[in-house]
Amino acid sequence: MKIKKAVIPAAGLGTRVLPASKSMPKEMLPIVDKPAIQYIVEEAVKSGIEDILIITSRGKTTVEDHFDRNPELEARLLASKKQEVYDQMVAISHMANIQYVRQKETKGLGHAVLCAKAFVGNEPFAVLYGDDVILNGERPACRELCEAYEEFGVGVAGIKPVPMEDISKYCSLAIEKVEGKDRVFHLTDMIEKPSLTEVLSNYSILGRVVLPPEIFPILEKTRPGAGGEIQLTDAMKVLAQTKGMMGVEYTGTRYDMGNKFGILQAIVEVALQHPQVKDQFRDYLKEVAARL
Ligand code: UTP
């Protein structure tokens, strides 16, 4: 079954990037000239997604404004003959059919996904975490996962190794390689923010999952876990151990926009490829590197 719907949870408090995220959603932090969430919507659209639900919360109305028309700005751009920029601005509001729902309390990623139950209905759907931008893959990460879902018919998580010393900040996975398949694994167990004795491996779920609608009754029964939040990992563990789940090590690089260093890495990578600034930026970086 083709995956046509995606959910982008973007209701978190962004406490790791304060004060930047105090009055501006971290999902709106710019990577050179586009907010992070636009890269994510673009990835979803390139993956064949048609309907997107963004989970927002108080103080996140700029996300809605960004994907809306702005008649005053558009009129000004046309009057000053900036047709190309005008076209770009209008195109943003036509990228996909985007809807919004508010997560009234920040009770965790699992709770945010549960807010999408009515939107999703009885179909499989993709979840693209609103602060994880994935760039430079052979194909869009979301598409790599959707294709695996279509092939295996079970939930699929986008996975990557992380440094072992950092695994306690992520979820840790027990994985078994699928014979004859590159980058594809069975997920047999998972634990969110494990203590050192609980670590299963240094593989973690990073930023993308494709789930069947069976996740919703599980989420409804999921009690708060690590950090007192309703964890999507806890629900996916139940799914993995009942219906089965796969992991796909997607080919792109993931940048964590909820983390100061991740933001800097994303900006440098995009700037080095950006047609308008790449040459100037490369020269500048060399000059800076020579001073280090
Ligand atoms: P994170 O745990 O990285 O986001 O969730 P956070 O809670 O904003 O982070 P810190 O620790 O306070 O810095 C991953 C994604 O899930 C969303 C976030 O907006 C982010 O895009 N999220 C998280 C929700 O939508 N609702 C929640 O209750 C929690």
PDB file of C-alpha atoms and ligand atoms in Angstrom:
ATOM      1  CA  MET A   1       0.000   0.000   0.000  1.00  0.00           C
ATOM      2  CA  LYS A   2       1.407   3.412  -1.009  1.00  0.00           C
ATOM      3  CA  ILE A   3       2.095   5.750   1.891  1.00  0.00           C
ATOM      4  CA  LYS A   4       0.358   9.068   1.220  1.00  0.00           C
ATOM      5  CA  LYS A   5       0.128  10.612   4.698  1.00  0.00           C
ATOM      6  CA  ALA A   6       2.832  11.997   6.958  1.00  0.00           C
ATOM      7  CA  VAL A   7       2.882  13.424  10.452  1.00  0.00           C
ATOM      8  CA  ILE A   8       5.491  15.966  11.529  1.00  0.00           C
ATOM      9  CA  PRO A   9       5.603  16.368  15.323  1.00  0.00           C
ATOM     10  CA  ALA A  10       6.811  19.895  16.019  1.00  0.00           C
ATOM     11  CA  ALA A  11       5.278  20.649  19.405  1.00  0.00           C
ATOM     12  CA  GLY A  12       8.322  20.110  21.630  1.00  0.00           C
ATOM     13  CA  LEU A  13       9.734  22.786  23.905  1.00  0.00           C
ATOM     14  CA  GLY A  14      13.220  22.745  22.390  1.00  0.00           C
ATOM     15  CA  THR A  15      14.935  23.167  25.737  1.00  0.00           C
ATOM     16  CA  ARG A  16      18.347  22.185  24.325  1.00  0.00           C
ATOM     17  CA  VAL A  17      18.476  25.200  22.029  1.00  0.00           C
ATOM     18  CA  LEU A  18      17.286  27.909  24.378  1.00  0.00           C
ATOM     19  CA  PRO A  19      17.219  30.881  24.222  1.00  0.00           C
ATOM     20  CA  ALA A  20      16.852  30.609  20.401  1.00  0.00           C
ATOM     21  CA  SER A  21      13.712  28.492  20.850  1.00  0.00           C
ATOM     22  CA  LYS A  22      12.113  30.627  23.563  1.00  0.00           C
ATOM     23  CA  SER A  23       9.815  32.522  21.200  1.00  0.00           C
ATOM     24  CA  MET A  24      10.732  30.890  17.864  1.00  0.00           C
ATOM     25  CA  PRO A  25      10.065  27.183  17.250  1.00  0.00           C
ATOM     26  CA  LYS A  26      13.327  25.266  16.795  1.00  0.00           C
ATOM     27  CA  GLU A  27      11.673  23.726  13.708  1.00  0.00           C
ATOM     28  CA  MET A  28      11.762  27.244  12.184  1.00  0.00           C
ATOM     29  CA  LEU A  29      15.488  27.802  12.758  1.00  0.00           C
ATOM     30  CA  PRO A  30      16.999  28.676   9.365  1.00  0.00           C
ATOM     31  CA  ILE A  31      19.497  26.485   7.563  1.00  0.00           C
ATOM     32  CA  VAL A  32      21.009  29.226   5.366  1.00  0.00           C
ATOM     33  CA  ASP A  33      17.756  30.555   3.852  1.00  0.00           C
ATOM     34  CA  LYS A  34      15.040  28.014   4.624  1.00  0.00           C
ATOM     35  CA  PRO A  35      13.570  26.988   7.965  1.00  0.00           C
ATOM     36  CA  ALA A  36      14.379  23.433   9.050  1.00  0.00           C
ATOM     37  CA  ILE A  37      10.775  22.282   8.719  1.00  0.00           C
ATOM     38  CA  GLN A  38      10.684  23.270   5.034  1.00  0.00           C
ATOM     39  CA  TYR A  39      13.505  20.796   4.297  1.00  0.00           C
ATOM     40  CA  ILE A  40      11.398  18.159   6.061  1.00  0.00           C
ATOM     41  CA  VAL A  41       8.209  18.964   4.138  1.00  0.00           C
ATOM     42  CA  GLU A  42      10.243  18.908   0.891  1.00  0.00           C
ATOM     43  CA  GLU A  43      11.596  15.462   1.794  1.00  0.00           C
ATOM     44  CA  ALA A  44       8.054  14.196   2.449  1.00  0.00           C
ATOM     45  CA  VAL A  45       6.782  15.559  -0.869  1.00  0.00           C
ATOM     46  CA  LYS A  46       9.739  14.025  -2.772  1.00  0.00           C
ATOM     47  CA  SER A  47       8.836  10.733  -1.088  1.00  0.00           C
ATOM     48  CA  GLY A  48       5.329  10.715  -2.565  1.00  0.00           C
ATOM     49  CA  ILE A  49       3.503  12.088   0.494  1.00  0.00           C
ATOM     50  CA  GLU A  50       0.392  14.100  -0.380  1.00  0.00           C
ATOM     51  CA  ASP A  51      -1.184  14.953   2.989  1.00  0.00           C
ATOM     52  CA  ILE A  52       0.819  16.255   5.934  1.00  0.00           C
ATOM     53  CA  LEU A  53      -0.272  16.894   9.502  1.00  0.00           C
ATOM     54  CA  ILE A  54       2.025  19.119  11.536  1.00  0.00           C
ATOM     55  CA  ILE A  55       1.614  18.772  15.298  1.00  0.00           C
ATOM     56  CA  THR A  56       2.121  22.218  16.808  1.00  0.00           C
ATOM     57  CA  SER A  57       1.676  23.844  20.189  1.00  0.00           C
ATOM     58  CA  ARG A  58       1.446  27.290  21.727  1.00  0.00           C
ATOM     59  CA  GLY A  59       3.923  29.755  20.215  1.00  0.00           C
ATOM     60  CA  LYS A  60       4.330  27.821  16.960  1.00  0.00           C
ATOM     61  CA  THR A  61       2.015  29.835  14.708  1.00  0.00           C
ATOM     62  CA  THR A  62       5.004  30.910  12.587  1.00  0.00           C
ATOM     63  CA  VAL A  63       5.057  27.348  11.230  1.00  0.00           C
ATOM     64  CA  GLU A  64       1.521  27.811   9.871  1.00  0.00           C
ATOM     65  CA  ASP A  65       2.337  31.280   8.552  1.00  0.00           C
ATOM     66  CA  HIS A  66       5.351  29.912   6.699  1.00  0.00           C
ATOM     67  CA  PHE A  67       3.285  27.457   4.648  1.00  0.00           C
ATOM     68  CA  ASP A  68       0.465  29.967   4.063  1.00  0.00           C
ATOM     69  CA  ARG A  69       0.144  32.645   1.377  1.00  0.00           C
ATOM     70  CA  ASN A  70       1.307  36.168   2.272  1.00  0.00           C
ATOM     71  CA  PRO A  71      -0.608  38.524  -0.062  1.00  0.00           C
ATOM     72  CA  GLU A  72       1.109  41.718   1.122  1.00  0.00           C
ATOM     73  CA  LEU A  73       4.591  40.292   0.605  1.00  0.00           C
ATOM     74  CA  GLU A  74       3.620  38.738  -2.735  1.00  0.00           C
ATOM     75  CA  ALA A  75       2.192  42.056  -4.013  1.00  0.00           C
ATOM     76  CA  ARG A  76       5.389  43.841  -3.034  1.00  0.00           C
ATOM     77  CA  LEU A  77       7.581  41.252  -4.769  1.00  0.00           C
ATOM     78  CA  LEU A  78       5.518  41.507  -7.953  1.00  0.00           C
ATOM     79  CA  ALA A  79       5.554  45.318  -7.867  1.00  0.00           C
ATOM     80  CA  SER A  80       9.329  45.298  -7.548  1.00  0.00           C
ATOM     81  CA  LYS A  81       9.621  42.745 -10.394  1.00  0.00           C
ATOM     82  CA  LYS A  82      11.103  40.019  -8.182  1.00  0.00           C
ATOM     83  CA  GLN A  83       9.267  37.323 -10.095  1.00  0.00           C
ATOM     84  CA  GLU A  84      11.629  34.485  -9.145  1.00  0.00           C
ATOM     85  CA  VAL A  85      11.332  35.113  -5.402  1.00  0.00           C
ATOM     86  CA  TYR A  86       7.573  35.580  -5.812  1.00  0.00           C
ATOM     87  CA  ASP A  87       7.313  32.185  -7.504  1.00  0.00           C
ATOM     88  CA  GLN A  88       9.340  30.591  -4.708  1.00  0.00           C
ATOM     89  CA  MET A  89       7.092  32.132  -2.038  1.00  0.00           C
ATOM     90  CA  VAL A  90       3.880  30.968  -3.703  1.00  0.00           C
ATOM     91  CA  ALA A  91       5.336  27.495  -4.307  1.00  0.00           C
ATOM     92  CA  ILE A  92       5.935  27.039  -0.556  1.00  0.00           C
ATOM     93  CA  SER A  93       2.203  27.293   0.094  1.00  0.00           C
ATOM     94  CA  HIS A  94       1.411  24.776  -2.668  1.00  0.00           C
ATOM     95  CA  MET A  95       3.955  22.106  -1.733  1.00  0.00           C
ATOM     96  CA  ALA A  96       1.474  19.764  -0.069  1.00  0.00           C
ATOM     97  CA  ASN A  97      -1.907  19.655   1.586  1.00  0.00           C
ATOM     98  CA  ILE A  98      -0.832  20.667   5.103  1.00  0.00           C
ATOM     99  CA  GLN A  99      -3.078  20.549   8.146  1.00  0.00           C
ATOM    100  CA  TYR A 100      -2.334  21.351  11.764  1.00  0.00           C
ATOM    101  CA  VAL A 101      -3.392  20.054  15.137  1.00  0.00           C
ATOM    102  CA  ARG A 102      -2.302  21.296  18.525  1.00  0.00           C
ATOM    103  CA  GLN A 103      -0.792  19.080  21.161  1.00  0.00           C
ATOM    104  CA  LYS A 104      -2.188  20.904  24.168  1.00  0.00           C
ATOM    105  CA  GLU A 105       0.338  19.553  26.645  1.00  0.00           C
ATOM    106  CA  THR A 106       3.901  18.544  25.849  1.00  0.00           C
ATOM    107  CA  LYS A 107       3.573  14.973  26.996  1.00  0.00           C
ATOM    108  CA  GLY A 108       6.130  13.400  24.683  1.00  0.00           C
ATOM    109  CA  LEU A 109       6.617  12.225  21.115  1.00  0.00           C
ATOM    110  CA  GLY A 110       4.267   9.235  21.550  1.00  0.00           C
ATOM    111  CA  HIS A 111       1.515  11.562  22.749  1.00  0.00           C
ATOM    112  CA  ALA A 112       2.197  13.927  19.821  1.00  0.00           C
ATOM    113  CA  VAL A 113       1.805  11.060  17.331  1.00  0.00           C
ATOM    114  CA  LEU A 114      -1.428  10.001  19.066  1.00  0.00           C
ATOM    115  CA  CYS A 115      -2.814  13.481  18.263  1.00  0.00           C
ATOM    116  CA  ALA A 116      -2.684  12.373  14.580  1.00  0.00           C
ATOM    117  CA  LYS A 117      -5.069   9.443  15.038  1.00  0.00           C
ATOM    118  CA  ALA A 118      -8.112  11.040  13.338  1.00  0.00           C
ATOM    119  CA  PHE A 119      -5.987  12.403  10.461  1.00  0.00           C
ATOM    120  CA  VAL A 120      -4.316   9.049   9.798  1.00  0.00           C
ATOM    121  CA  GLY A 121      -7.413   6.846   9.941  1.00  0.00           C
ATOM    122  CA  ASN A 122      -6.758   3.259   8.904  1.00  0.00           C
ATOM    123  CA  GLU A 123      -3.658   3.715   6.718  1.00  0.00           C
ATOM    124  CA  PRO A 124       0.072   3.342   7.241  1.00  0.00           C
ATOM    125  CA  PHE A 125       1.771   6.710   7.654  1.00  0.00           C
ATOM    126  CA  ALA A 126       5.206   8.278   7.886  1.00  0.00           C
ATOM    127  CA  VAL A 127       6.469  10.232  10.883  1.00  0.00           C
ATOM    128  CA  LEU A 128       9.174  12.811  10.201  1.00  0.00           C
ATOM    129  CA  TYR A 129      10.504  14.264  13.458  1.00  0.00           C
ATOM    130  CA  GLY A 130      10.268  18.043  13.141  1.00  0.00           C
ATOM    131  CA  ASP A 131      13.788  18.755  14.311  1.00  0.00           C
ATOM    132  CA  ASP A 132      15.644  16.111  12.290  1.00  0.00           C
ATOM    133  CA  VAL A 133      16.767  17.294   8.871  1.00  0.00           C
ATOM    134  CA  ILE A 134      18.188  14.574   6.611  1.00  0.00           C
ATOM    135  CA  LEU A 135      20.262  15.647   3.632  1.00  0.00           C
ATOM    136  CA  ASN A 136      22.354  14.251   0.792  1.00  0.00           C
ATOM    137  CA  GLY A 137      20.921  10.740   0.659  1.00  0.00           C
ATOM    138  CA  GLU A 138      20.870   8.614  -2.491  1.00  0.00           C
ATOM    139  CA  ARG A 139      17.087   9.036  -2.187  1.00  0.00           C
ATOM    140  CA  PRO A 140      14.934  10.930   0.358  1.00  0.00           C
ATOM    141  CA  ALA A 141      15.075   9.051   3.685  1.00  0.00           C
ATOM    142  CA  CYS A 142      11.284   8.981   3.973  1.00  0.00           C
ATOM    143  CA  ARG A 143      11.042   7.337   0.560  1.00  0.00           C
ATOM    144  CA  GLU A 144      13.643   4.697   1.516  1.00  0.00           C
ATOM    145  CA  LEU A 145      11.475   3.796   4.530  1.00  0.00           C
ATOM    146  CA  CYS A 146       8.166   3.884   2.614  1.00  0.00           C
ATOM    147  CA  GLU A 147       9.617   1.478   0.027  1.00  0.00           C
ATOM    148  CA  ALA A 148      10.661  -0.910   2.797  1.00  0.00           C
ATOM    149  CA  TYR A 149       7.154  -0.714   4.287  1.00  0.00           C
ATOM    150  CA  GLU A 150       5.661  -1.526   0.895  1.00  0.00           C
ATOM    151  CA  GLU A 151       8.027  -4.505   0.570  1.00  0.00           C
ATOM    152  CA  PHE A 152       7.754  -6.010   4.076  1.00  0.00           C
ATOM    153  CA  GLY A 153       4.315  -4.778   5.246  1.00  0.00           C
ATOM    154  CA  VAL A 154       5.462  -3.975   8.795  1.00  0.00           C
ATOM    155  CA  GLY A 155       6.487  -0.773  10.570  1.00  0.00           C
ATOM    156  CA  VAL A 156       9.899   0.567   9.523  1.00  0.00           C
ATOM    157  CA  ALA A 157      12.270   2.777  11.504  1.00  0.00           C
ATOM    158  CA  GLY A 158      15.110   4.859  10.079  1.00  0.00           C
ATOM    159  CA  ILE A 159      18.174   3.757  11.995  1.00  0.00           C
ATOM    160  CA  LYS A 160      21.846   4.743  12.313  1.00  0.00           C
ATOM    161  CA  PRO A 161      24.714   4.002  14.666  1.00  0.00           C
ATOM    162  CA  VAL A 162      25.519   6.770  17.169  1.00  0.00           C
ATOM    163  CA  PRO A 163      28.693   7.059  19.286  1.00  0.00           C
ATOM    164  CA  MET A 164      28.411   4.493  22.122  1.00  0.00           C
ATOM    165  CA  GLU A 165      29.143   7.182  24.721  1.00  0.00           C
ATOM    166  CA  ASP A 166      26.019   9.075  23.574  1.00  0.00           C
ATOM    167  CA  ILE A 167      23.551   6.167  23.330  1.00  0.00           C
ATOM    168  CA  SER A 168      21.919   6.989  26.691  1.00  0.00           C
ATOM    169  CA  LYS A 169      20.524  10.173  25.104  1.00  0.00           C
ATOM    170  CA  TYR A 170      18.799   8.155  22.341  1.00  0.00           C
ATOM    171  CA  CYS A 171      16.882   4.902  22.089  1.00  0.00           C
ATOM    172  CA  SER A 172      18.976   1.762  21.818  1.00  0.00           C
ATOM    173  CA  LEU A 173      18.006  -1.065  19.442  1.00  0.00           C
ATOM    174  CA  ALA A 174      18.464  -4.820  19.282  1.00  0.00           C
ATOM    175  CA  ILE A 175      18.834  -5.545  15.559  1.00  0.00           C
ATOM    176  CA  GLU A 176      19.363  -8.578  13.321  1.00  0.00           C
ATOM    177  CA  LYS A 177      20.539  -8.110   9.755  1.00  0.00           C
ATOM    178  CA  VAL A 178      18.171  -9.368   7.054  1.00  0.00           C
ATOM    179  CA  GLU A 179      20.158 -11.823   4.902  1.00  0.00           C
ATOM    180  CA  GLY A 180      20.721 -10.696   1.342  1.00  0.00           C
ATOM    181  CA  LYS A 181      19.474  -7.159   2.003  1.00  0.00           C
ATOM    182  CA  ASP A 182      21.711  -4.152   2.275  1.00  0.00           C
ATOM    183  CA  ARG A 183      21.025  -1.825   5.232  1.00  0.00           C
ATOM    184  CA  VAL A 184      17.866  -3.702   6.337  1.00  0.00           C
ATOM    185  CA  PHE A 185      17.404  -5.194   9.825  1.00  0.00           C
ATOM    186  CA  HIS A 186      14.773  -6.857  11.996  1.00  0.00           C
ATOM    187  CA  LEU A 187      14.142  -4.827  15.166  1.00  0.00           C
ATOM    188  CA  THR A 188      13.669  -7.225  18.045  1.00  0.00           C
ATOM    189  CA  ASP A 189      13.874  -4.884  21.029  1.00  0.00           C
ATOM    190  CA  MET A 190      14.317  -1.220  21.864  1.00  0.00           C
ATOM    191  CA  ILE A 191      14.685   0.946  24.932  1.00  0.00           C
ATOM    192  CA  GLU A 192      14.451   4.723  25.253  1.00  0.00           C
ATOM    193  CA  LYS A 193      17.324   6.524  26.974  1.00  0.00           C
ATOM    194  CA  PRO A 194      18.902   3.330  28.395  1.00  0.00           C
ATOM    195  CA  SER A 195      21.151   3.249  31.437  1.00  0.00           C
ATOM    196  CA  LEU A 196      24.625   1.816  30.743  1.00  0.00           C
ATOM    197  CA  THR A 197      23.533  -1.682  31.812  1.00  0.00           C
ATOM    198  CA  GLU A 198      20.429  -1.610  29.582  1.00  0.00           C
ATOM    199  CA  VAL A 199      22.153  -0.696  26.298  1.00  0.00           C
ATOM    200  CA  LEU A 200      21.200  -3.117  23.478  1.00  0.00           C
ATOM    201  CA  SER A 201      23.510  -1.690  20.783  1.00  0.00           C
ATOM    202  CA  ASN A 202      24.701   1.690  19.585  1.00  0.00           C
ATOM    203  CA  TYR A 203      22.067   1.664  16.813  1.00  0.00           C
ATOM    204  CA  SER A 204      19.229   4.117  17.350  1.00  0.00           C
ATOM    205  CA  ILE A 205      16.097   5.351  15.594  1.00  0.00           C
ATOM    206  CA  LEU A 206      16.921   8.738  14.120  1.00  0.00           C
ATOM    207  CA  GLY A 207      14.200  11.015  12.837  1.00  0.00           C
ATOM    208  CA  ARG A 208      11.985   8.882  10.588  1.00  0.00           C
ATOM    209  CA  VAL A 209       9.545   6.007  11.004  1.00  0.00           C
ATOM    210  CA  VAL A 210       6.718   4.530   8.942  1.00  0.00           C
ATOM    211  CA  LEU A 211       4.006   2.958  11.052  1.00  0.00           C
ATOM    212  CA  PRO A 212       0.812   0.978  10.577  1.00  0.00           C
ATOM    213  CA  PRO A 213      -2.396   2.336  12.178  1.00  0.00           C
ATOM    214  CA  GLU A 214      -2.139  -0.476  14.777  1.00  0.00           C
ATOM    215  CA  ILE A 215       0.265   1.836  16.616  1.00  0.00           C
ATOM    216  CA  PHE A 216      -2.669   3.962  17.880  1.00  0.00           C
ATOM    217  CA  PRO A 217      -4.343   1.441  20.222  1.00  0.00           C
ATOM    218  CA  ILE A 218      -0.864   0.664  21.557  1.00  0.00           C
ATOM    219  CA  LEU A 219      -0.119   4.362  22.117  1.00  0.00           C
ATOM    220  CA  GLU A 220      -3.437   4.776  23.922  1.00  0.00           C
ATOM    221  CA  LYS A 221      -2.265   2.200  26.450  1.00  0.00           C
ATOM    222  CA  THR A 222       1.325   3.460  26.712  1.00  0.00           C
ATOM    223  CA  ARG A 223       2.103   4.951  30.100  1.00  0.00           C
ATOM    224  CA  PRO A 224       4.720   7.695  30.625  1.00  0.00           C
ATOM    225  CA  GLY A 225       8.235   6.280  30.377  1.00  0.00           C
ATOM    226  CA  ALA A 226      11.707   7.883  30.230  1.00  0.00           C
ATOM    227  CA  GLY A 227      11.615  11.527  31.373  1.00  0.00           C
ATOM    228  CA  GLY A 228       7.949  11.149  32.408  1.00  0.00           C
ATOM    229  CA  GLU A 229       6.919  11.422  28.720  1.00  0.00           C
ATOM    230  CA  ILE A 230       4.765   9.093  26.630  1.00  0.00           C
ATOM    231  CA  GLN A 231       7.505   7.623  24.479  1.00  0.00           C
ATOM    232  CA  LEU A 232       6.926   6.521  20.886  1.00  0.00           C
ATOM    233  CA  THR A 233       9.775   4.028  21.444  1.00  0.00           C
ATOM    234  CA  ASP A 234       7.772   2.211  24.154  1.00  0.00           C
ATOM    235  CA  ALA A 235       4.822   1.790  21.769  1.00  0.00           C
ATOM    236  CA  MET A 236       7.071   0.727  18.872  1.00  0.00           C
ATOM    237  CA  LYS A 237       8.672  -1.898  21.110  1.00  0.00           C
ATOM    238  CA  VAL A 238       5.228  -3.485  21.602  1.00  0.00           C
ATOM    239  CA  LEU A 239       4.604  -3.244  17.847  1.00  0.00           C
ATOM    240  CA  ALA A 240       8.013  -4.817  17.079  1.00  0.00           C
ATOM    241  CA  GLN A 241       7.373  -7.711  19.456  1.00  0.00           C
ATOM    242  CA  THR A 242       3.812  -8.412  18.252  1.00  0.00           C
ATOM    243  CA  LYS A 243       3.547  -7.530  14.529  1.00  0.00           C
ATOM    244  CA  GLY A 244       7.281  -7.120  13.827  1.00  0.00           C
ATOM    245  CA  MET A 245       9.263  -4.051  12.784  1.00  0.00           C
ATOM    246  CA  MET A 246      12.186  -3.492  10.443  1.00  0.00           C
ATOM    247  CA  GLY A 247      14.995  -0.953  10.518  1.00  0.00           C
ATOM    248  CA  VAL A 248      16.464   0.684   7.429  1.00  0.00           C
ATOM    249  CA  GLU A 249      19.806   2.429   7.665  1.00  0.00           C
ATOM    250  CA  TYR A 250      18.929   5.332   5.396  1.00  0.00           C
ATOM    251  CA  THR A 251      21.613   6.755   3.140  1.00  0.00           C
ATOM    252  CA  GLY A 252      21.334  10.453   4.018  1.00  0.00           C
ATOM    253  CA  THR A 253      23.012  12.321   6.874  1.00  0.00           C
ATOM    254  CA  ARG A 254      20.827  13.413   9.755  1.00  0.00           C
ATOM    255  CA  TYR A 255      21.256  16.823  11.378  1.00  0.00           C
ATOM    256  CA  ASP A 256      19.728  17.368  14.807  1.00  0.00           C
ATOM    257  CA  MET A 257      18.202  20.846  14.812  1.00  0.00           C
ATOM    258  CA  GLY A 258      17.348  20.370  18.485  1.00  0.00           C
ATOM    259  CA  ASN A 259      21.027  20.508  19.347  1.00  0.00           C
ATOM    260  CA  LYS A 260      23.392  23.480  18.985  1.00  0.00           C
ATOM    261  CA  PHE A 261      26.166  21.510  17.236  1.00  0.00           C
ATOM    262  CA  GLY A 262      23.673  19.845  14.864  1.00  0.00           C
ATOM    263  CA  ILE A 263      22.400  23.273  13.787  1.00  0.00           C
ATOM    264  CA  LEU A 264      25.956  24.421  13.020  1.00  0.00           C
ATOM    265  CA  GLN A 265      26.719  21.256  11.023  1.00  0.00           C
ATOM    266  CA  ALA A 266      23.545  21.615   8.943  1.00  0.00           C
ATOM    267  CA  ILE A 267      24.283  25.244   8.134  1.00  0.00           C
ATOM    268  CA  VAL A 268      27.865  24.487   7.050  1.00  0.00           C
ATOM    269  CA  GLU A 269      26.819  21.543   4.840  1.00  0.00           C
ATOM    270  CA  VAL A 270      24.004  23.444   3.136  1.00  0.00           C
ATOM    271  CA  ALA A 271      26.082  26.610   2.714  1.00  0.00           C
ATOM    272  CA  LEU A 272      28.849  24.606   0.988  1.00  0.00           C
ATOM    273  CA  GLN A 273      26.292  23.496  -1.645  1.00  0.00           C
ATOM    274  CA  HIS A 274      24.201  26.646  -1.922  1.00  0.00           C
ATOM    275  CA  PRO A 275      24.572  28.189  -5.413  1.00  0.00           C
ATOM    276  CA  GLN A 276      24.481  31.777  -4.112  1.00  0.00           C
ATOM    277  CA  VAL A 277      26.999  31.525  -1.279  1.00  0.00           C
ATOM    278  CA  LYS A 278      29.055  28.346  -1.696  1.00  0.00           C
ATOM    279  CA  ASP A 279      32.198  29.904  -3.253  1.00  0.00           C
ATOM    280  CA  GLN A 280      32.330  32.813  -0.850  1.00  0.00           C
ATOM    281  CA  PHE A 281      31.598  30.518   2.092  1.00  0.00           C
ATOM    282  CA  ARG A 282      34.278  27.982   1.106  1.00  0.00           C
ATOM    283  CA  ASP A 283      36.887  30.778   0.922  1.00  0.00           C
ATOM    284  CA  TYR A 284      35.713  32.071   4.290  1.00  0.00           C
ATOM    285  CA  LEU A 285      35.893  28.609   5.890  1.00  0.00           C
ATOM    286  CA  LYS A 286      39.457  28.130   4.601  1.00  0.00           C
ATOM    287  CA  GLU A 287      40.424  31.482   6.053  1.00  0.00           C
ATOM    288  CA  VAL A 288      38.873  30.545   9.413  1.00  0.00           C
ATOM    289  CA  ALA A 289      40.516  27.082   9.362  1.00  0.00           C
ATOM    290  CA  ALA A 290      43.926  28.664   8.752  1.00  0.00           C
ATOM    291  CA  ARG A 291      43.459  30.670  11.947  1.00  0.00           C
ATOM    292  CA  LEU A 292      42.657  27.630  14.122  1.00  0.00           C
TER     293      LEU A 292
HETATM  294  P1  UTP B   1      12.614  16.029  21.083  1.00  0.00           P
HETATM  295  O1  UTP B   1      12.595  15.282  22.364  1.00  0.00           O
HETATM  296  O2  UTP B   1      13.899  16.103  20.324  1.00  0.00           O
HETATM  297  O3  UTP B   1      12.091  17.515  21.253  1.00  0.00           O
HETATM  298  O4  UTP B   1      11.449  15.464  20.158  1.00  0.00           O
HETATM  299  P2  UTP B   1      11.980  18.464  22.516  1.00  0.00           P
HETATM  300  O5  UTP B   1      11.152  17.863  23.569  1.00  0.00           O
HETATM  301  O6  UTP B   1      11.555  19.785  21.943  1.00  0.00           O
HETATM  302  O7  UTP B   1      13.521  18.544  22.949  1.00  0.00           O
HETATM  303  P3  UTP B   1      14.271  19.192  24.182  1.00  0.00           P
HETATM  304  O8  UTP B   1      14.860  17.993  24.872  1.00  0.00           O
HETATM  305  O9  UTP B   1      13.308  19.984  25.025  1.00  0.00           O
HETATM  306  O10 UTP B   1      15.337  20.061  23.588  1.00  0.00           O
HETATM  307  C1  UTP B   1      11.560  15.146  18.773  1.00  0.00           C
HETATM  308  C2  UTP B   1      10.457  15.843  17.991  1.00  0.00           C
HETATM  309  O11 UTP B   1       9.181  15.585  18.588  1.00  0.00           O
HETATM  310  C3  UTP B   1       8.507  16.788  18.845  1.00  0.00           C
HETATM  311  C4  UTP B   1       9.572  17.875  18.910  1.00  0.00           C
HETATM  312  O12 UTP B   1       9.029  19.131  18.496  1.00  0.00           O
HETATM  313  C5  UTP B   1      10.621  17.360  17.960  1.00  0.00           C
HETATM  314  O13 UTP B   1      10.419  17.829  16.648  1.00  0.00           O
HETATM  315  N1  UTP B   1       7.742  16.655  20.125  1.00  0.00           N
HETATM  316  C6  UTP B   1       8.380  16.268  21.256  1.00  0.00           C
HETATM  317  C7  UTP B   1       6.391  16.919  20.112  1.00  0.00           C
HETATM  318  O14 UTP B   1       5.803  17.273  19.068  1.00  0.00           O
HETATM  319  N2  UTP B   1       5.707  16.827  21.293  1.00  0.00           N
HETATM  320  C8  UTP B   1       6.313  16.439  22.453  1.00  0.00           C
HETATM  321  O15 UTP B   1       5.609  16.363  23.490  1.00  0.00           O
HETATM  322  C9  UTP B   1       7.679  16.166  22.432  1.00  0.00           C
END
